[in-house]
Amino acid sequence: MAAHPDYYKILGVSKGASDDDIKKAYRKLARKYHPDLNPGDKQAEAKFKELSAANDVLSDPEKRKNYDQFGDPAGAPQMGHPGFEGAGGQSFDFGDLGEAFGGFFQNFGSGRRARRAGPKPGEDLQHTVRISFQDAFKGTKLPLQVSRTETCRACQGSGEAPGASKTTCPTCKGRGYFEQGGILRGRVECDDCGGAGQKAAPCPECQGRGRNPKRETVTVAIPPGVEDGAKLRVAGKGEAGRRGGGAGDLYLQVQVEHDARFERKGPNLYVKLPISFTEAALGAKVDIPTPEGTSTIKIPPGTQSASKLRLKGQGMPVPKSDQRGDLFAEIQVVTPKIQDERSKELLRELGDLNDHGIRH
Ligand SMILES: [Zn+2]
Ligand SMILES: [Zn+2]
């Protein structure tokens, strides 16, 4: 294992320095020794490279941990890719998680060396939104707080300090990949240099990541008629791509709250409608709930329990069309519990008059 310099000393911070302290120290020194500001000064250039290497390790939680523990940002021997070990136990934001796993499952084929770092598309993001039944009926626009990344403006996503020349990547020592042992045997692209084996000093703005975290309000249009569990895609609102790769997409899983009055099957709605024995026999006009309010439905004389009456086009909108589903009233005839003698008498009389032999 090659000896690594004292990165803490280079940045002038203590071993227990916070991420913020490291960032500040690096920025301050990087500005001082940046080659653009010290043209022709070989010492400043060397110093700048040292600073970049130190920052590269100490600003990356995984490399820093390895460096602290083993004296090597790549970790202990045979521990494989530095971005892999311990990724499960660390809390990363989306950007870092993407960096940690980015390229991990890339197959390098039959030992071919990748010498050019290609563009990498950004990762997709997932969000869940919960909306009311009414919003699902009418459609809605939701302002959504999304933690994503955007392409670094200072380096245009290359991750390289503007104007800096390329040197051997310190993480992979110029190989561009790591040999991975264990179950996931094979070659793993060096995420530090994107497999190129060479890298310039990292951009001080994004610490070489090529993208910066951003909290953004994304307004999402939920179309009328959206169903519970629907997945909507918002193009280009995932993580920023790297080295010129396009941004990922934002996927929304929509949860629609249940409205106790309706049962929904696709665009059709079902309402349970209790009616009296008399209304069923004689027919009636009854109000039923609809997504907009109420509608009057005509119960034909002689309506049976469990029959369904349809109100055409009064269900939920069919997404991406101007159609609507239907609203069905499921009739429940409520049999009266007769207590008084007068009613019993009338019903007996009614029964004698209307003996249709229903069981024959
Ligand atoms: Zn940058
Ligand atoms: Zn590398």
Short mmCIF file of C-alpha atoms and ligand atoms in Angstrom, two decimals:
data_model
loop_
_atom_site.label_atom_id
_atom_site.label_comp_id
_atom_site.label_asym_id
_atom_site.label_seq_id
_atom_site.Cartn_x
_atom_site.Cartn_y
_atom_site.Cartn_z
CA MET A 1 0.00 0.00 0.00
CA ALA A 2 1.41 3.36 -1.01
CA ALA A 3 1.89 5.79 1.82
CA HIS A 4 -0.54 8.65 1.79
CA PRO A 5 0.34 12.14 2.96
CA ASP A 6 -1.25 13.72 6.02
CA TYR A 7 -4.33 15.14 4.36
CA TYR A 8 -5.47 16.88 7.53
CA LYS A 9 -2.18 18.73 7.77
CA ILE A 10 -2.37 19.74 4.12
CA LEU A 11 -5.75 21.37 4.66
CA GLY A 12 -4.68 22.74 8.06
CA VAL A 13 -7.56 21.14 9.93
CA SER A 14 -7.72 18.82 12.92
CA LYS A 15 -8.56 15.13 12.65
CA GLY A 16 -11.99 15.76 14.12
CA ALA A 17 -12.83 18.58 11.69
CA SER A 18 -16.43 18.71 10.48
CA ASP A 19 -17.35 18.36 6.81
CA ASP A 20 -18.07 22.05 6.77
CA ASP A 21 -14.65 22.93 8.23
CA ILE A 22 -12.97 20.80 5.58
CA LYS A 23 -14.99 22.38 2.82
CA LYS A 24 -14.17 25.88 4.04
CA ALA A 25 -10.48 25.16 4.52
CA TYR A 26 -10.23 23.63 1.05
CA ARG A 27 -12.07 26.47 -0.64
CA LYS A 28 -9.94 29.07 1.03
CA LEU A 29 -6.65 27.38 0.13
CA ALA A 30 -7.80 26.34 -3.34
CA ARG A 31 -8.55 29.94 -4.15
CA LYS A 32 -5.12 30.95 -2.97
CA TYR A 33 -3.20 28.32 -4.95
CA HIS A 34 -5.44 27.93 -7.99
CA PRO A 35 -3.27 27.69 -11.16
CA ASP A 36 -5.41 30.31 -12.87
CA LEU A 37 -4.41 32.80 -10.22
CA ASN A 38 -0.76 31.73 -10.16
CA PRO A 39 0.20 31.31 -13.79
CA GLY A 40 3.59 29.62 -14.25
CA ASP A 41 4.06 29.07 -10.52
CA LYS A 42 5.08 25.39 -10.23
CA GLN A 43 5.01 25.45 -6.44
CA ALA A 44 1.46 26.79 -6.34
CA GLU A 45 0.44 24.16 -8.86
CA ALA A 46 1.95 21.37 -6.77
CA LYS A 47 0.31 22.77 -3.68
CA PHE A 48 -3.04 22.97 -5.46
CA LYS A 49 -2.80 19.35 -6.50
CA GLU A 50 -1.99 18.36 -2.94
CA LEU A 51 -4.99 20.30 -1.69
CA SER A 52 -7.25 18.69 -4.26
CA ALA A 53 -6.09 15.21 -3.34
CA ALA A 54 -6.63 15.96 0.35
CA ASN A 55 -10.07 17.39 -0.26
CA ASP A 56 -10.95 14.49 -2.48
CA VAL A 57 -10.41 12.09 0.37
CA LEU A 58 -11.63 14.12 3.33
CA SER A 59 -14.81 15.41 1.68
CA ASP A 60 -15.91 11.88 0.88
CA PRO A 61 -17.24 10.16 4.03
CA GLU A 62 -16.27 6.73 2.78
CA LYS A 63 -12.74 7.61 1.71
CA ARG A 64 -12.22 9.61 4.85
CA LYS A 65 -13.34 6.72 7.02
CA ASN A 66 -11.00 4.37 5.18
CA TYR A 67 -8.17 6.83 5.37
CA ASP A 68 -8.67 7.32 9.10
CA GLN A 69 -8.91 3.60 9.71
CA PHE A 70 -6.42 2.12 7.28
CA GLY A 71 -4.35 5.08 6.17
CA ASP A 72 -5.65 4.50 2.66
CA PRO A 73 -8.79 6.01 1.12
CA ALA A 74 -9.30 2.81 -0.87
CA GLY A 75 -9.72 0.90 2.39
CA ALA A 76 -7.99 -2.19 3.72
CA PRO A 77 -6.45 -4.61 1.21
CA GLN A 78 -9.06 -6.73 -0.63
CA MET A 79 -11.85 -4.55 0.53
CA GLY A 80 -12.72 -3.62 -2.98
CA HIS A 81 -14.26 -0.44 -4.16
CA PRO A 82 -14.13 2.40 -1.68
CA GLY A 83 -17.62 3.51 -2.60
CA PHE A 84 -19.07 0.14 -1.73
CA GLU A 85 -17.95 -0.80 1.75
CA GLY A 86 -20.14 0.57 4.44
CA ALA A 87 -22.53 2.27 2.07
CA GLY A 88 -25.36 0.52 3.88
CA GLY A 89 -24.40 1.88 7.25
CA GLN A 90 -23.93 5.46 6.17
CA SER A 91 -26.57 7.99 5.56
CA PHE A 92 -26.10 9.62 2.22
CA ASP A 93 -28.24 12.12 0.50
CA PHE A 94 -29.54 11.13 -2.92
CA GLY A 95 -26.55 12.61 -4.66
CA ASP A 96 -24.04 10.74 -2.61
CA LEU A 97 -25.95 7.51 -2.81
CA GLY A 98 -25.96 7.85 -6.56
CA GLU A 99 -22.22 8.47 -6.52
CA ALA A 100 -21.59 5.55 -4.22
CA PHE A 101 -23.45 3.09 -6.41
CA GLY A 102 -22.96 4.78 -9.75
CA GLY A 103 -21.05 2.49 -12.04
CA PHE A 104 -20.83 -0.25 -9.50
CA PHE A 105 -22.55 -2.85 -11.65
CA GLN A 106 -20.95 -1.72 -14.86
CA ASN A 107 -19.41 -4.59 -16.69
CA PHE A 108 -16.09 -3.96 -18.27
CA GLY A 109 -16.36 -6.95 -20.54
CA SER A 110 -13.31 -9.04 -21.23
CA GLY A 111 -10.79 -7.00 -19.33
CA ARG A 112 -10.98 -4.06 -21.66
CA ARG A 113 -9.74 -0.89 -20.12
CA ALA A 114 -12.10 2.02 -20.28
CA ARG A 115 -9.88 4.97 -20.94
CA ARG A 116 -12.48 7.63 -21.44
CA ALA A 117 -15.01 8.71 -18.89
CA GLY A 118 -18.30 8.79 -20.73
CA PRO A 119 -21.45 10.70 -19.88
CA LYS A 120 -23.55 9.18 -17.17
CA PRO A 121 -27.27 9.80 -17.01
CA GLY A 122 -28.70 10.98 -13.70
CA GLU A 123 -30.55 8.61 -11.42
CA ASP A 124 -34.34 8.64 -11.20
CA LEU A 125 -36.03 9.87 -8.05
CA GLN A 126 -39.15 8.49 -6.38
CA HIS A 127 -41.72 10.41 -4.39
CA THR A 128 -45.10 9.52 -2.95
CA VAL A 129 -47.94 12.01 -2.93
CA ARG A 130 -51.28 11.65 -1.20
CA ILE A 131 -54.28 13.48 -2.61
CA SER A 132 -57.96 13.69 -1.72
CA PHE A 133 -60.68 11.97 -3.69
CA GLN A 134 -61.88 15.40 -4.83
CA ASP A 135 -58.44 16.32 -6.17
CA ALA A 136 -58.30 13.01 -8.00
CA PHE A 137 -61.67 13.83 -9.56
CA LYS A 138 -60.81 17.37 -10.62
CA GLY A 139 -57.09 17.02 -11.12
CA THR A 140 -54.70 19.26 -9.24
CA LYS A 141 -51.34 20.97 -9.29
CA LEU A 142 -49.02 20.15 -6.42
CA PRO A 143 -45.91 22.07 -5.45
CA LEU A 144 -43.48 19.35 -4.42
CA GLN A 145 -40.28 19.93 -2.43
CA VAL A 146 -37.66 17.80 -4.14
CA SER A 147 -34.08 17.29 -2.96
CA ARG A 148 -32.18 16.69 -6.15
CA THR A 149 -28.92 17.67 -7.76
CA GLU A 150 -28.22 20.00 -10.60
CA THR A 151 -25.26 20.17 -12.94
CA CYS A 152 -22.45 22.27 -11.44
CA ARG A 153 -22.34 25.58 -13.24
CA ALA A 154 -18.66 26.17 -12.47
CA CYS A 155 -17.41 23.06 -14.29
CA GLN A 156 -20.46 22.27 -16.48
CA GLY A 157 -20.68 18.87 -14.84
CA SER A 158 -17.17 17.67 -15.66
CA GLY A 159 -16.16 17.78 -11.99
CA GLU A 160 -12.79 19.20 -12.99
CA ALA A 161 -11.42 22.51 -11.87
CA PRO A 162 -11.69 24.86 -14.84
CA GLY A 163 -8.32 25.09 -16.60
CA ALA A 164 -6.65 22.37 -14.52
CA SER A 165 -4.50 19.77 -16.30
CA LYS A 166 -5.02 16.03 -15.86
CA THR A 167 -2.91 13.78 -13.67
CA THR A 168 -3.11 10.16 -12.65
CA CYS A 169 -6.23 9.45 -10.61
CA PRO A 170 -5.11 9.00 -6.99
CA THR A 171 -7.98 6.67 -6.12
CA CYS A 172 -7.36 3.96 -8.72
CA LYS A 173 -3.70 4.84 -9.33
CA GLY A 174 -4.45 5.27 -13.02
CA ARG A 175 -6.06 1.89 -13.59
CA GLY A 176 -9.56 3.26 -14.00
CA TYR A 177 -11.10 0.30 -12.23
CA PHE A 178 -10.92 -1.86 -9.12
CA GLU A 179 -10.74 -5.62 -8.92
CA GLN A 180 -13.73 -6.73 -6.92
CA GLY A 181 -13.50 -9.96 -4.97
CA GLY A 182 -16.23 -11.97 -3.27
CA ILE A 183 -19.68 -12.57 -4.66
CA LEU A 184 -19.62 -9.59 -6.97
CA ARG A 185 -16.37 -10.63 -8.61
CA GLY A 186 -15.24 -8.55 -11.52
CA ARG A 187 -14.05 -5.11 -12.41
CA VAL A 188 -15.65 -2.05 -10.99
CA GLU A 189 -15.21 1.29 -12.63
CA CYS A 190 -13.40 3.86 -10.52
CA ASP A 191 -16.08 6.36 -9.73
CA ASP A 192 -13.53 9.00 -8.93
CA CYS A 193 -12.25 9.36 -12.48
CA GLY A 194 -15.19 7.67 -14.24
CA GLY A 195 -12.86 4.92 -15.50
CA ALA A 196 -10.51 7.27 -17.31
CA GLY A 197 -7.56 6.67 -14.94
CA GLN A 198 -6.73 10.33 -15.25
CA LYS A 199 -8.33 13.25 -13.59
CA ALA A 200 -7.85 16.90 -13.17
CA ALA A 201 -8.01 18.64 -9.82
CA PRO A 202 -11.61 18.60 -8.64
CA CYS A 203 -13.79 21.60 -9.25
CA PRO A 204 -13.84 23.57 -5.98
CA GLU A 205 -17.52 24.37 -6.39
CA CYS A 206 -18.78 20.75 -6.46
CA GLN A 207 -15.71 18.95 -5.00
CA GLY A 208 -15.42 17.04 -8.25
CA ARG A 209 -18.91 15.58 -8.18
CA GLY A 210 -19.98 17.55 -11.21
CA ARG A 211 -23.27 18.36 -9.57
CA ASN A 212 -24.53 20.18 -6.53
CA PRO A 213 -27.42 19.46 -4.20
CA LYS A 214 -30.47 21.53 -4.78
CA ARG A 215 -33.80 21.83 -3.06
CA GLU A 216 -36.34 22.62 -5.68
CA THR A 217 -40.07 23.15 -5.80
CA VAL A 218 -41.38 21.11 -8.69
CA THR A 219 -44.98 21.78 -9.63
CA VAL A 220 -46.61 18.55 -10.62
CA ALA A 221 -49.86 18.38 -12.58
CA ILE A 222 -52.03 15.48 -11.44
CA PRO A 223 -54.51 14.70 -14.22
CA PRO A 224 -58.24 14.35 -13.46
CA GLY A 225 -59.25 10.75 -12.87
CA VAL A 226 -55.90 9.57 -11.51
CA GLU A 227 -56.20 6.23 -9.77
CA ASP A 228 -54.79 5.13 -6.45
CA GLY A 229 -51.35 3.62 -7.03
CA ALA A 230 -50.82 5.39 -10.37
CA LYS A 231 -47.24 6.26 -11.24
CA LEU A 232 -46.55 9.59 -12.90
CA ARG A 233 -43.30 10.59 -14.52
CA VAL A 234 -41.92 14.11 -14.44
CA ALA A 235 -39.22 14.12 -17.08
CA GLY A 236 -35.83 15.62 -16.23
CA LYS A 237 -36.51 16.25 -12.55
CA GLY A 238 -34.37 13.41 -11.18
CA GLU A 239 -30.69 13.69 -10.38
CA ALA A 240 -28.45 15.65 -12.71
CA GLY A 241 -26.39 13.58 -15.12
CA ARG A 242 -22.62 13.61 -15.02
CA ARG A 243 -20.08 14.48 -17.67
CA GLY A 244 -22.82 15.62 -20.05
CA GLY A 245 -25.33 12.85 -19.29
CA GLY A 246 -29.00 13.79 -19.20
CA ALA A 247 -30.93 14.26 -15.97
CA GLY A 248 -32.97 11.39 -14.55
CA ASP A 249 -36.72 11.52 -14.10
CA LEU A 250 -38.89 12.05 -11.07
CA TYR A 251 -41.47 9.32 -10.49
CA LEU A 252 -44.54 10.04 -8.41
CA GLN A 253 -46.50 7.30 -6.79
CA VAL A 254 -49.99 8.70 -6.25
CA GLN A 255 -52.10 7.65 -3.30
CA VAL A 256 -55.75 8.66 -3.53
CA GLU A 257 -57.68 8.95 -0.29
CA HIS A 258 -60.79 6.88 -0.04
CA ASP A 259 -64.19 8.54 -0.09
CA ALA A 260 -66.49 6.48 2.11
CA ARG A 261 -69.49 7.19 -0.13
CA PHE A 262 -68.01 5.62 -3.23
CA GLU A 263 -66.46 2.41 -4.26
CA ARG A 264 -64.27 2.86 -7.29
CA LYS A 265 -63.47 0.37 -10.05
CA GLY A 266 -61.42 2.09 -12.72
CA PRO A 267 -63.45 5.08 -13.90
CA ASN A 268 -66.74 3.67 -12.56
CA LEU A 269 -68.17 4.56 -9.17
CA TYR A 270 -70.60 2.55 -7.05
CA VAL A 271 -72.93 4.03 -4.46
CA LYS A 272 -75.03 1.98 -2.05
CA LEU A 273 -78.57 3.35 -2.15
CA PRO A 274 -81.01 2.24 0.55
CA ILE A 275 -84.65 2.74 -0.46
CA SER A 276 -87.84 1.97 1.37
CA PHE A 277 -90.12 -0.91 0.61
CA THR A 278 -92.76 1.55 -0.66
CA GLU A 279 -90.29 3.43 -2.89
CA ALA A 280 -89.18 0.11 -4.37
CA ALA A 281 -92.74 -0.95 -5.06
CA LEU A 282 -94.18 2.32 -6.30
CA GLY A 283 -91.09 3.99 -7.77
CA ALA A 284 -89.61 7.28 -6.58
CA LYS A 285 -87.12 10.03 -7.27
CA VAL A 286 -84.17 9.89 -4.89
CA ASP A 287 -81.02 12.01 -4.46
CA ILE A 288 -77.68 10.22 -4.71
CA PRO A 289 -74.18 11.55 -4.14
CA THR A 290 -71.98 12.14 -7.20
CA PRO A 291 -68.36 13.39 -7.28
CA GLU A 292 -69.68 16.89 -8.00
CA GLY A 293 -72.51 16.96 -5.46
CA THR A 294 -75.84 15.22 -5.86
CA SER A 295 -77.96 13.93 -8.69
CA THR A 296 -81.55 12.80 -8.75
CA ILE A 297 -82.17 9.26 -9.83
CA LYS A 298 -85.48 7.75 -10.85
CA ILE A 299 -86.33 4.47 -9.16
CA PRO A 300 -88.71 2.58 -11.44
CA PRO A 301 -91.75 0.91 -9.84
CA GLY A 302 -91.06 -2.69 -8.85
CA THR A 303 -87.29 -2.22 -8.34
CA GLN A 304 -85.60 -5.21 -6.69
CA SER A 305 -82.95 -5.20 -4.02
CA ALA A 306 -79.37 -5.55 -5.34
CA SER A 307 -80.32 -4.20 -8.75
CA LYS A 308 -78.02 -1.54 -10.18
CA LEU A 309 -79.16 1.69 -11.73
CA ARG A 310 -76.72 3.47 -13.96
CA LEU A 311 -76.06 7.19 -14.30
CA LYS A 312 -74.09 7.37 -17.51
CA GLY A 313 -71.03 9.61 -17.58
CA GLN A 314 -71.22 10.58 -13.89
CA GLY A 315 -68.27 8.53 -12.71
CA MET A 316 -64.60 9.53 -12.64
CA PRO A 317 -62.86 11.11 -15.63
CA VAL A 318 -60.86 8.74 -17.79
CA PRO A 319 -57.30 10.15 -17.74
CA LYS A 320 -56.06 11.62 -21.04
CA SER A 321 -59.55 11.66 -22.56
CA ASP A 322 -62.70 13.71 -22.29
CA GLN A 323 -64.68 10.64 -21.26
CA ARG A 324 -66.07 9.79 -17.90
CA GLY A 325 -66.99 6.52 -16.31
CA ASP A 326 -70.48 5.75 -15.01
CA LEU A 327 -72.03 6.02 -11.59
CA PHE A 328 -73.97 2.98 -10.41
CA ALA A 329 -76.55 3.04 -7.63
CA GLU A 330 -76.75 -0.34 -5.89
CA ILE A 331 -80.26 -0.66 -4.56
CA GLN A 332 -80.79 -1.96 -1.04
CA VAL A 333 -84.49 -2.35 -0.23
CA VAL A 334 -84.98 -1.82 3.47
CA THR A 335 -87.73 -4.01 4.88
CA PRO A 336 -89.72 -2.16 7.54
CA LYS A 337 -89.96 -3.50 11.09
CA ILE A 338 -93.66 -3.18 11.68
CA GLN A 339 -94.81 -2.69 15.30
CA ASP A 340 -98.31 -1.30 15.16
CA GLU A 341 -101.46 -3.30 14.42
CA ARG A 342 -102.83 -0.85 11.84
CA SER A 343 -99.74 -1.26 9.59
CA LYS A 344 -99.79 -5.03 9.98
CA GLU A 345 -103.42 -5.07 8.88
CA LEU A 346 -102.67 -2.95 5.80
CA LEU A 347 -99.73 -5.14 4.84
CA ARG A 348 -101.75 -8.34 5.18
CA GLU A 349 -104.41 -6.83 2.96
CA LEU A 350 -101.71 -5.77 0.51
CA GLY A 351 -100.24 -9.28 0.57
CA ASP A 352 -103.61 -10.86 -0.23
CA LEU A 353 -104.15 -8.45 -3.12
CA ASN A 354 -100.68 -9.08 -4.57
CA ASP A 355 -100.16 -12.78 -4.19
CA HIS A 356 -98.05 -13.40 -7.29
CA GLY A 357 -96.66 -16.71 -6.16
CA ILE A 358 -93.09 -15.48 -6.15
CA ARG A 359 -91.63 -18.91 -5.30
CA HIS A 360 -93.32 -20.74 -8.19
ZN ZN B 1 -18.06 21.70 -10.48
ZN ZN B 2 -9.69 6.55 -10.89
#
